[in-house]
N, CA and C atoms as an extended XYZ file, in Angstrom:
528
Properties=species:S:1:pos:R:3:atomname:S:1:resname:S:1:resid:I:1 pbc="F F F"
N       359.230      295.886       11.469 N   UNK     1
C       359.777      295.500       10.727 CA  UNK     1
C       360.362      297.224        9.943 C   UNK     1
N       361.033      296.510        8.959 N   UNK     2
C       362.691      298.022        8.554 CA  UNK     2
C       362.003      299.239        7.755 C   UNK     2
N       360.391      298.635        7.194 N   UNK     3
C       360.249      299.545        5.569 CA  UNK     3
C       358.419      300.681        6.339 C   UNK     3
N       359.534      300.925        7.249 N   UNK     4
C       358.012      302.679        7.571 CA  UNK     4
C       358.542      303.759        8.357 C   UNK     4
N       358.366      304.723        7.896 N   UNK     5
C       358.505      306.001        8.260 CA  UNK     5
C       358.393      306.462        9.945 C   UNK     5
N       359.523      306.354       10.712 N   UNK     6
C       359.842      306.996       12.244 CA  UNK     6
C       358.103      308.208       12.719 C   UNK     6
N       358.858      309.117       11.504 N   UNK     7
C       357.850      310.447       11.891 CA  UNK     7
C       356.380      309.670       11.840 C   UNK     7
N       356.214      309.494       10.685 N   UNK     8
C       354.803      308.384       10.735 CA  UNK     8
C       354.250      307.940       12.583 C   UNK     8
N       354.507      306.976       12.215 N   UNK     9
C       354.834      306.139       13.566 CA  UNK     9
C       354.619      306.908       14.720 C   UNK     9
N       356.336      308.950       15.582 N   UNK    10
C       355.886      309.076       16.529 CA  UNK    10
C       354.059      309.645       16.690 C   UNK    10
N       353.594      310.322       15.287 N   UNK    11
C       352.798      310.650       14.923 CA  UNK    11
C       351.524      310.214       15.408 C   UNK    11
N       351.155      308.945       15.052 N   UNK    12
C       350.424      308.158       15.471 CA  UNK    12
C       349.990      307.526       16.970 C   UNK    12
N       352.120      307.531       17.120 N   UNK    13
C       351.946      307.678       18.591 CA  UNK    13
C       351.019      309.039       19.769 C   UNK    13
N       351.182      309.610       19.281 N   UNK    14
C       351.913      311.111       19.889 CA  UNK    14
C       350.073      311.641       19.114 C   UNK    14
N       349.062      310.502       18.406 N   UNK    15
C       347.790      310.788       19.268 CA  UNK    15
C       347.242      309.914       19.725 C   UNK    15
N       347.418      308.971       20.044 N   UNK    16
C       347.608      307.016       21.039 CA  UNK    16
C       346.703      306.343       19.403 C   UNK    16
N       346.858      306.379       18.621 N   UNK    17
C       346.359      305.865       17.212 CA  UNK    17
C       347.187      304.624       16.906 C   UNK    17
N       348.347      304.769       17.989 N   UNK    18
C       349.531      303.392       17.314 CA  UNK    18
C       349.052      302.295       17.794 C   UNK    18
N       348.611      301.217       16.674 N   UNK    19
C       348.862      299.122       17.389 CA  UNK    19
C       349.707      299.059       17.118 C   UNK    19
N       350.210      297.868       17.896 N   UNK    20
C       351.303      297.420       17.275 CA  UNK    20
C       350.441      295.970       17.246 C   UNK    20
N       350.846      294.707       16.873 N   UNK    21
C       350.582      293.615       16.543 CA  UNK    21
C       352.038      292.588       16.045 C   UNK    21
N       352.368      291.426       17.020 N   UNK    22
C       352.972      290.665       16.980 CA  UNK    22
C       353.333      290.212       15.365 C   UNK    22
N       354.010      290.639       15.018 N   UNK    23
C       354.509      289.932       13.747 CA  UNK    23
C       353.949      287.772       13.964 C   UNK    23
N       353.911      287.284       13.121 N   UNK    24
C       354.094      285.384       13.392 CA  UNK    24
C       354.623      285.147       12.116 C   UNK    24
N       355.859      283.657       12.185 N   UNK    25
C       356.586      283.489       11.058 CA  UNK    25
C       355.734      282.259       10.997 C   UNK    25
N       353.865      281.967       10.628 N   UNK    26
C       353.763      281.192        9.392 CA  UNK    26
C       353.478      281.498        8.191 C   UNK    26
N       352.322      280.488        8.130 N   UNK    27
C       351.479      280.266        6.585 CA  UNK    27
C       350.192      281.357        6.756 C   UNK    27
N       350.095      282.417        5.683 N   UNK    28
C       348.525      282.770        6.029 CA  UNK    28
C       347.511      282.034        5.631 C   UNK    28
N       346.405      282.353        6.192 N   UNK    29
C       345.519      281.325        5.919 CA  UNK    29
C       344.269      282.326        5.868 C   UNK    29
N       343.043      282.265        4.984 N   UNK    30
C       341.712      282.702        5.053 CA  UNK    30
C       340.926      282.046        4.102 C   UNK    30
N       339.927      282.492        5.162 N   UNK    31
C       338.504      282.071        6.272 CA  UNK    31
C       337.127      282.491        4.922 C   UNK    31
N       336.843      281.980        4.350 N   UNK    32
C       335.335      281.621        4.088 CA  UNK    32
C       334.565      281.064        4.831 C   UNK    32
N       333.083      282.274        4.953 N   UNK    33
C       332.461      281.543        5.687 CA  UNK    33
C       331.845      281.655        4.054 C   UNK    33
N       330.680      280.149        4.295 N   UNK    34
C       330.060      280.781        2.894 CA  UNK    34
C       327.982      280.126        3.415 C   UNK    34
N       327.607      279.635        2.194 N   UNK    35
C       326.930      279.223        2.707 CA  UNK    35
C       325.963      278.236        3.664 C   UNK    35
N       324.912      278.430        4.482 N   UNK    36
C       324.929      276.889        5.569 CA  UNK    36
C       325.894      276.757        6.058 C   UNK    36
N       326.373      278.063        6.492 N   UNK    37
C       327.486      277.766        7.920 CA  UNK    37
C       328.860      276.989        7.348 C   UNK    37
N       329.104      276.802        6.141 N   UNK    38
C       330.829      275.969        5.025 CA  UNK    38
C       331.218      277.031        5.641 C   UNK    38
N       332.181      276.899        6.130 N   UNK    39
C       334.163      276.744        6.080 CA  UNK    39
C       334.816      276.366        5.878 C   UNK    39
N       335.169      277.372        4.615 N   UNK    40
C       336.585      276.943        3.041 CA  UNK    40
C       338.101      278.094        4.088 C   UNK    40
N       338.440      276.106        3.528 N   UNK    41
C       340.135      277.801        3.653 CA  UNK    41
C       340.802      277.599        2.397 C   UNK    41
N       341.260      278.696        2.987 N   UNK    42
C       342.972      279.305        1.316 CA  UNK    42
C       344.138      279.342        2.090 C   UNK    42
N       344.960      278.426        1.748 N   UNK    43
C       347.002      279.647        1.977 CA  UNK    43
C       346.584      280.382        0.575 C   UNK    43
N       347.896      281.146        0.831 N   UNK    44
C       348.470      282.097       -0.259 CA  UNK    44
C       348.241      281.876       -1.698 C   UNK    44
N       347.565      282.161       -2.998 N   UNK    45
C       347.052      281.996       -3.823 CA  UNK    45
C       345.691      281.684       -3.883 C   UNK    45
N       345.290      281.497       -3.204 N   UNK    46
C       343.895      280.791       -3.351 CA  UNK    46
C       343.841      279.818       -2.870 C   UNK    46
N       345.064      278.548       -2.809 N   UNK    47
C       345.445      277.044       -2.805 CA  UNK    47
C       343.743      276.859       -1.556 C   UNK    47
N       342.856      275.859       -2.235 N   UNK    48
C       342.257      275.354       -1.100 CA  UNK    48
C       342.697      274.167        0.264 C   UNK    48
N       342.307      274.839        1.178 N   UNK    49
C       343.361      273.414        2.275 CA  UNK    49
C       342.060      272.429        2.153 C   UNK    49
N       342.980      271.428        1.918 N   UNK    50
C       341.609      270.031        2.261 CA  UNK    50
C       341.234      269.556        3.521 C   UNK    50
N       340.748      269.108        4.051 N   UNK    51
C       340.436      267.879        5.149 CA  UNK    51
C       341.353      268.513        6.908 C   UNK    51
N       342.320      268.701        6.679 N   UNK    52
C       343.615      268.486        7.087 CA  UNK    52
C       343.782      269.866        8.144 C   UNK    52
N       343.334      270.419        8.940 N   UNK    53
C       342.251      271.549        9.596 CA  UNK    53
C       340.771      271.724        9.936 C   UNK    53
N       340.509      270.658       10.039 N   UNK    54
C       338.602      270.135        9.765 CA  UNK    54
C       338.795      271.055       11.128 C   UNK    54
N       339.514      270.520       12.450 N   UNK    55
C       339.706      271.133       13.608 CA  UNK    55
C       339.391      272.569       14.241 C   UNK    55
N       340.146      273.415       12.962 N   UNK    56
C       339.732      275.419       12.322 CA  UNK    56
C       338.442      275.104       11.650 C   UNK    56
N       338.459      274.705       10.993 N   UNK    57
C       337.482      275.284       10.840 CA  UNK    57
C       335.707      274.746       11.473 C   UNK    57
N       335.659      273.686       12.302 N   UNK    58
C       334.363      273.420       13.199 CA  UNK    58
C       334.325      274.198       13.990 C   UNK    58
N       336.191      274.496       14.534 N   UNK    59
C       335.601      275.924       15.061 CA  UNK    59
C       335.084      276.943       14.813 C   UNK    59
N       335.518      277.620       14.338 N   UNK    60
C       334.652      278.629       13.449 CA  UNK    60
C       333.557      278.430       13.216 C   UNK    60
N       332.776      277.497       12.917 N   UNK    61
C       331.741      277.353       12.561 CA  UNK    61
C       330.399      277.088       13.744 C   UNK    61
N       331.630      277.645       15.075 N   UNK    62
C       330.591      276.929       15.814 CA  UNK    62
C       330.350      278.825       16.287 C   UNK    62
N       331.512      280.033       15.952 N   UNK    63
C       331.094      280.696       15.682 CA  UNK    63
C       329.745      281.802       14.953 C   UNK    63
N       329.084      281.075       13.726 N   UNK    64
C       328.050      281.583       13.744 CA  UNK    64
C       328.021      282.971       12.457 C   UNK    64
N       329.428      283.093       12.282 N   UNK    65
C       329.806      284.293       11.102 CA  UNK    65
C       328.759      284.205       10.462 C   UNK    65
N       328.338      285.810        9.351 N   UNK    66
C       327.342      285.273        8.372 CA  UNK    66
C       327.567      285.114        7.228 C   UNK    66
N       327.303      284.148        6.454 N   UNK    67
C       328.194      284.306        4.519 CA  UNK    67
C       328.708      285.415        4.343 C   UNK    67
N       329.653      285.639        3.630 N   UNK    68
C       330.471      286.419        3.390 CA  UNK    68
C       331.350      286.857        4.238 C   UNK    68
N       331.728      286.116        5.671 N   UNK    69
C       332.610      286.710        6.000 CA  UNK    69
C       334.093      286.867        5.814 C   UNK    69
N       334.708      286.997        5.808 N   UNK    70
C       336.087      286.270        5.407 CA  UNK    70
C       337.037      286.803        6.479 C   UNK    70
N       338.160      285.941        7.639 N   UNK    71
C       339.065      285.907        8.633 CA  UNK    71
C       340.395      285.420        8.244 C   UNK    71
N       341.231      287.187        8.654 N   UNK    72
C       343.130      286.603        7.360 CA  UNK    72
C       343.882      286.574        8.546 C   UNK    72
N       344.933      285.372        8.653 N   UNK    73
C       345.275      285.264        9.876 CA  UNK    73
C       346.381      284.681        9.615 C   UNK    73
N       347.386      284.239       10.272 N   UNK    74
C       348.580      283.027       10.404 CA  UNK    74
C       348.578      281.903       10.755 C   UNK    74
N       348.888      280.995       10.138 N   UNK    75
C       348.716      279.987       11.232 CA  UNK    75
C       349.838      279.643       11.509 C   UNK    75
N       349.674      278.779       12.589 N   UNK    76
C       350.930      279.187       13.968 CA  UNK    76
C       351.295      277.819       13.871 C   UNK    76
N       352.920      277.766       14.696 N   UNK    77
C       352.337      276.274       15.688 CA  UNK    77
C       353.568      276.603       16.195 C   UNK    77
N       353.169      277.287       17.256 N   UNK    78
C       354.731      277.764       18.421 CA  UNK    78
C       355.711      276.269       18.954 C   UNK    78
N       356.715      277.031       19.238 N   UNK    79
C       357.617      276.075       20.253 CA  UNK    79
C       358.811      277.173       21.384 C   UNK    79
N       358.990      276.312       21.816 N   UNK    80
C       360.479      276.098       22.928 CA  UNK    80
C       362.312      276.129       22.850 C   UNK    80
N       361.903      277.601       22.457 N   UNK    81
C       363.889      277.741       21.510 CA  UNK    81
C       364.541      278.366       22.988 C   UNK    81
N       365.563      278.115       23.370 N   UNK    82
C       366.422      278.386       23.622 CA  UNK    82
C       365.013      279.324       25.165 C   UNK    82
N       364.825      278.714       25.434 N   UNK    83
C       363.968      279.116       26.751 CA  UNK    83
C       362.750      280.773       26.339 C   UNK    83
N       362.772      280.639       25.017 N   UNK    84
C       361.032      281.202       24.898 CA  UNK    84
C       360.551      281.153       23.359 C   UNK    84
N       359.324      281.353       23.479 N   UNK    85
C       358.245      280.588       22.288 CA  UNK    85
C       358.814      281.493       21.152 C   UNK    85
N       359.311      280.151       20.138 N   UNK    86
C       359.181      280.310       18.693 CA  UNK    86
C       358.224      280.182       17.799 C   UNK    86
N       357.710      280.647       16.430 N   UNK    87
C       356.952      279.973       15.756 CA  UNK    87
C       358.371      278.847       15.203 C   UNK    87
N       357.573      277.946       15.007 N   UNK    88
C       358.327      277.248       13.850 CA  UNK    88
C       357.307      277.159       12.085 C   UNK    88
N       358.090      277.361       11.702 N   UNK    89
C       357.102      277.932        9.771 CA  UNK    89
C       357.586      276.244        8.723 C   UNK    89
N       358.998      276.214        9.794 N   UNK    90
C       358.953      275.007        8.892 CA  UNK    90
C       358.121      273.272        9.635 C   UNK    90
N       357.008      273.182       10.490 N   UNK    91
C       356.609      272.156       10.734 CA  UNK    91
C       355.196      272.837        9.826 C   UNK    91
N       354.788      274.518        9.933 N   UNK    92
C       353.611      274.449        9.447 CA  UNK    92
C       353.528      274.286        7.431 C   UNK    92
N       354.556      274.703        6.862 N   UNK    93
C       354.994      274.357        5.717 CA  UNK    93
C       354.673      272.998        5.804 C   UNK    93
N       355.261      271.679        6.224 N   UNK    94
C       355.577      270.479        5.976 CA  UNK    94
C       353.072      269.878        6.273 C   UNK    94
N       353.568      270.234        7.562 N   UNK    95
C       351.569      269.504        7.554 CA  UNK    95
C       351.133      270.514        5.988 C   UNK    95
N       351.051      271.629        5.537 N   UNK    96
C       350.474      272.455        4.589 CA  UNK    96
C       350.391      271.753        2.977 C   UNK    96
N       351.999      271.373        3.252 N   UNK    97
C       352.655      270.776        1.521 CA  UNK    97
C       353.312      269.926        1.388 C   UNK    97
N       352.293      268.746        2.152 N   UNK    98
C       353.290      266.885        2.782 CA  UNK    98
C       352.120      267.030        1.801 C   UNK    98
N       352.222      265.369        1.675 N   UNK    99
C       351.326      264.515        1.445 CA  UNK    99
C       349.721      264.802        2.709 C   UNK    99
N       348.437      264.534        2.540 N   UNK   100
C       347.579      264.613        3.393 CA  UNK   100
C       348.035      263.199        4.242 C   UNK   100
N       348.272      262.266        3.647 N   UNK   101
C       348.763      261.120        5.230 CA  UNK   101
C       349.514      261.812        5.522 C   UNK   101
N       350.815      262.541        4.937 N   UNK   102
C       351.918      263.109        6.449 CA  UNK   102
C       351.445      264.252        6.739 C   UNK   102
N       350.542      264.891        6.737 N   UNK   103
C       349.722      265.313        7.596 CA  UNK   103
C       349.719      265.398        8.496 C   UNK   103
N       347.846      264.491        8.073 N   UNK   104
C       347.200      263.352        9.640 CA  UNK   104
C       348.237      263.088       11.002 C   UNK   104
N       349.625      262.838       10.305 N   UNK   105
C       350.668      261.969       11.011 CA  UNK   105
C       351.476      263.271       11.920 C   UNK   105
N       351.630      264.130       11.001 N   UNK   106
C       352.716      265.359       12.022 CA  UNK   106
C       350.963      265.726       13.201 C   UNK   106
N       350.101      265.379       12.917 N   UNK   107
C       349.250      266.428       12.886 CA  UNK   107
C       348.491      265.755       14.264 C   UNK   107
N       348.682      263.874       13.883 N   UNK   108
C       348.993      263.113       15.517 CA  UNK   108
C       349.651      262.962       16.194 C   UNK   108
N       350.961      263.980       15.974 N   UNK   109
C       351.826      263.905       17.455 CA  UNK   109
C       351.556      264.457       18.725 C   UNK   109
N       350.325      265.747       17.973 N   UNK   110
C       349.939      266.649       19.347 CA  UNK   110
C       349.822      268.151       19.416 C   UNK   110
N       350.146      268.251       17.781 N   UNK   111
C       350.652      269.490       18.166 CA  UNK   111
C       350.132      270.627       16.974 C   UNK   111
N       348.678      271.023       17.422 N   UNK   112
C       347.774      271.605       16.209 CA  UNK   112
C       348.339      272.225       16.129 C   UNK   112
N       348.210      273.126       14.439 N   UNK   113
C       348.915      274.960       14.503 CA  UNK   113
C       347.478      276.346       14.357 C   UNK   113
N       347.504      277.226       14.881 N   UNK   114
C       347.283      277.116       15.576 CA  UNK   114
C       346.288      278.869       14.791 C   UNK   114
N       344.878      279.756       14.352 N   UNK   115
C       345.067      280.424       13.379 CA  UNK   115
C       345.518      281.999       14.096 C   UNK   115
N       346.101      282.680       14.119 N   UNK   116
C       346.500      283.926       14.257 CA  UNK   116
C       345.613      285.076       13.345 C   UNK   116
N       344.520      286.156       13.488 N   UNK   117
C       343.902      286.202       13.070 CA  UNK   117
C       343.676      288.054       13.255 C   UNK   117
N       344.274      288.660       12.326 N   UNK   118
C       344.352      289.243       12.429 CA  UNK   118
C       343.590      290.479       11.346 C   UNK   118
N       342.434      290.428       10.343 N   UNK   119
C       342.167      290.763        9.733 CA  UNK   119
C       340.529      290.792        9.538 C   UNK   119
N       339.788      291.189        9.022 N   UNK   120
C       337.853      291.294        8.855 CA  UNK   120
C       337.687      291.484        7.918 C   UNK   120
N       336.490      290.472        7.291 N   UNK   121
C       336.786      291.832        5.685 CA  UNK   121
C       334.993      290.557        5.823 C   UNK   121
N       334.175      291.393        4.668 N   UNK   122
C       332.843      291.351        4.443 CA  UNK   122
C       332.410      290.989        3.049 C   UNK   122
N       331.943      290.271        2.397 N   UNK   123
C       331.580      290.002        1.183 CA  UNK   123
C       330.240      290.491        1.064 C   UNK   123
N       329.480      291.541        0.192 N   UNK   124
C       328.327      291.997       -0.270 CA  UNK   124
C       328.439      291.175       -1.845 C   UNK   124
N       326.741      291.540       -1.163 N   UNK   125
C       326.706      291.256       -3.029 CA  UNK   125
C       326.718      292.184       -3.900 C   UNK   125
N       327.268      293.886       -3.707 N   UNK   126
C       328.130      295.089       -4.428 CA  UNK   126
C       330.144      294.631       -4.401 C   UNK   126
N       330.257      293.484       -3.576 N   UNK   127
C       332.114      293.185       -4.083 CA  UNK   127
C       331.926      293.393       -2.723 C   UNK   127
N       333.073      292.922       -1.838 N   UNK   128
C       333.921      293.288       -0.940 CA  UNK   128
C       333.864      294.577       -0.303 C   UNK   128
N       334.022      294.398        0.536 N   UNK   129
C       334.120      296.230        2.021 CA  UNK   129
C       334.877      295.463        3.253 C   UNK   129
N       335.746      296.708        3.285 N   UNK   130
C       335.953      295.997        4.321 CA  UNK   130
C       335.331      296.463        5.522 C   UNK   130
N       335.314      296.073        7.118 N   UNK   131
C       333.803      297.011        8.503 CA  UNK   131
C       334.664      298.133        8.557 C   UNK   131
N       333.243      299.228        7.586 N   UNK   132
C       333.531      300.020        7.291 CA  UNK   132
C       333.567      300.934        9.395 C   UNK   132
N       335.424      300.202        9.867 N   UNK   133
C       335.819      301.292       11.201 CA  UNK   133
C       337.064      301.545       10.908 C   UNK   133
N       337.970      301.712       11.665 N   UNK   134
C       339.162      302.326       11.689 CA  UNK   134
C       339.372      300.585       12.808 C   UNK   134
N       340.810      300.466       11.976 N   UNK   135
C       341.255      299.504       12.496 CA  UNK   135
C       341.378      298.232       14.136 C   UNK   135
N       341.801      300.029       14.701 N   UNK   136
C       341.452      299.799       16.131 CA  UNK   136
C       339.575      298.884       16.231 C   UNK   136
N       339.254      299.019       15.868 N   UNK   137
C       337.479      298.681       16.193 CA  UNK   137
C       337.560      297.836       15.419 C   UNK   137
N       338.262      297.226       14.177 N   UNK   138
C       338.512      296.130       13.545 CA  UNK   138
C       338.832      295.147       14.498 C   UNK   138
N       340.338      295.633       15.296 N   UNK   139
C       340.705      294.489       16.029 CA  UNK   139
C       339.730      294.033       17.078 C   UNK   139
N       339.780      295.428       18.202 N   UNK   140
C       339.433      295.328       19.187 CA  UNK   140
C       337.162      294.179       19.561 C   UNK   140
N       336.460      293.606       17.650 N   UNK   141
C       336.166      293.059       17.046 CA  UNK   141
C       336.765      291.219       17.064 C   UNK   141
N       337.171      291.460       16.140 N   UNK   142
C       338.128      290.219       16.554 CA  UNK   142
C       338.192      289.608       17.715 C   UNK   142
N       339.407      290.691       18.927 N   UNK   143
C       339.540      289.486       20.509 CA  UNK   143
C       338.305      289.840       20.676 C   UNK   143
N       337.479      290.624       21.273 N   UNK   144
C       335.921      290.688       21.401 CA  UNK   144
C       335.509      288.582       20.959 C   UNK   144
N       335.226      288.396       19.868 N   UNK   145
C       334.833      287.148       18.270 CA  UNK   145
C       335.874      286.230       19.024 C   UNK   145
N       336.934      286.131       19.327 N   UNK   146
C       337.506      285.403       18.960 CA  UNK   146
C       338.777      284.849       21.284 C   UNK   146
N       337.917      285.427       21.577 N   UNK   147
C       338.809      285.564       23.225 CA  UNK   147
C       338.346      284.150       23.558 C   UNK   147
N       338.072      283.237       23.401 N   UNK   148
C       337.543      282.127       24.412 CA  UNK   148
C       338.022      280.659       22.516 C   UNK   148
N       338.324      281.251       22.193 N   UNK   149
C       339.270      280.249       21.296 CA  UNK   149
C       340.138      279.053       22.173 C   UNK   149
N       340.544      278.031       21.262 N   UNK   150
C       341.107      277.480       21.356 CA  UNK   150
C       342.254      277.430       20.481 C   UNK   150
N       342.382      277.579       19.182 N   UNK   151
C       342.300      277.328       17.983 CA  UNK   151
C       342.484      278.020       16.790 C   UNK   151
N       341.278      278.850       17.428 N   UNK   152
C       341.476      280.278       16.227 CA  UNK   152
C       341.497      281.570       17.552 C   UNK   152
N       342.872      282.357       17.467 N   UNK   153
C       342.881      283.131       18.053 CA  UNK   153
C       343.062      284.757       17.649 C   UNK   153
N       342.421      285.797       18.460 N   UNK   154
C       343.796      286.685       18.534 CA  UNK   154
C       344.709      287.173       18.363 C   UNK   154
N       345.284      288.136       16.845 N   UNK   155
C       346.918      287.572       16.887 CA  UNK   155
C       347.117      288.969       18.050 C   UNK   155
N       348.147      288.955       18.654 N   UNK   156
C       348.853      289.465       19.969 CA  UNK   156
C       349.107      290.761       19.670 C   UNK   156
N       348.179      291.690       20.787 N   UNK   157
C       348.323      292.705       19.898 CA  UNK   157
C       350.044      293.029       21.330 C   UNK   157
N       350.736      294.375       20.730 N   UNK   158
C       351.939      294.510       21.268 CA  UNK   158
C       351.330      295.765       22.071 C   UNK   158
N       351.746      296.694       23.577 N   UNK   159
C       351.217      297.417       23.756 CA  UNK   159
C       352.261      298.658       24.244 C   UNK   159
N       352.464      300.031       24.262 N   UNK   160
C       353.135      301.282       24.579 CA  UNK   160
C       354.274      301.720       23.369 C   UNK   160
N       354.996      302.488       24.519 N   UNK   161
C       355.513      303.114       23.080 CA  UNK   161
C       355.716      302.618       21.664 C   UNK   161
N       356.453      303.412       21.164 N   UNK   162
C       357.381      302.288       19.986 CA  UNK   162
C       358.198      302.214       20.586 C   UNK   162
N       359.055      302.523       21.141 N   UNK   163
C       360.387      301.992       21.641 CA  UNK   163
C       360.341      301.214       22.550 C   UNK   163
N       358.995      300.812       23.528 N   UNK   164
C       358.936      299.783       24.156 CA  UNK   164
C       358.485      298.142       23.078 C   UNK   164
N       357.029      298.653       22.559 N   UNK   165
C       357.738      297.876       21.323 CA  UNK   165
C       358.044      297.343       20.696 C   UNK   165
N       358.993      298.188       20.385 N   UNK   166
C       360.592      297.504       19.371 CA  UNK   166
C       361.903      296.478       20.527 C   UNK   166
N       361.535      297.047       21.703 N   UNK   167
C       362.247      296.277       23.063 CA  UNK   167
C       361.791      295.287       22.942 C   UNK   167
N       360.365      294.603       23.307 N   UNK   168
C       359.921      293.298       23.365 CA  UNK   168
C       359.983      292.394       21.991 C   UNK   168
N       359.915      293.275       20.942 N   UNK   169
C       359.898      292.644       19.652 CA  UNK   169
C       361.504      291.854       20.234 C   UNK   169
N       362.632      292.879       20.341 N   UNK   170
C       363.869      292.447       19.909 CA  UNK   170
C       364.494      291.767       21.616 C   UNK   170
N       363.563      291.722       22.562 N   UNK   171
C       363.717      291.075       24.528 CA  UNK   171
C       363.507      289.502       23.115 C   UNK   171
N       361.805      289.584       23.072 N   UNK   172
C       361.204      288.168       22.987 CA  UNK   172
C       361.832      287.299       21.469 C   UNK   172
N       362.718      287.915       20.833 N   UNK   173
C       363.450      287.231       19.857 CA  UNK   173
C       362.195      287.941       18.583 C   UNK   173
N       361.499      288.252       18.711 N   UNK   174
C       360.291      287.970       18.050 CA  UNK   174
C       360.630      288.679       16.623 C   UNK   174
N       360.142      287.895       15.199 N   UNK   175
C       360.618      287.957       13.833 CA  UNK   175
C       359.947      289.746       13.816 C   UNK   175
N       360.225      290.578       13.372 N   UNK   176
C       359.707      291.961       13.027 CA  UNK   176
C       360.240      292.946       12.697 C   UNK   176
């Protein structure tokens, strides 16, 4: 990203606290675990998604998360372009914004979107709380929880010194 203070990132790197994650080009998706393991999916603006992503609901349901858990991630379809893996935001937009019938047709073509989770929260009776960990611990919890996922996965972590992370993003043609 361009909106960062290099000195802050260098200080984090020196402390061993710099975490890099791949910025994905898709649509933000919020997952809410409700009573009786009911799973609700929302797009940005809290627009609930109908049954077009039931396979994601089913995979999350198998995790048996507690009521009030929220997972936040990016819904992505990957494609190969110029020999590199790239995100296809237009395919996601077509699935989410088109009619249910059009979305079912798109999904039947065999390219199902995946959800890359980058944050977890928990709703309690006192209100919304972040897991009371540093982000590194939250990210490890997400990785441990979703390591076997087929369509619900942890966000990709980019490791190494800042210069190596920037080079990896540039070489792969990733956004960010």
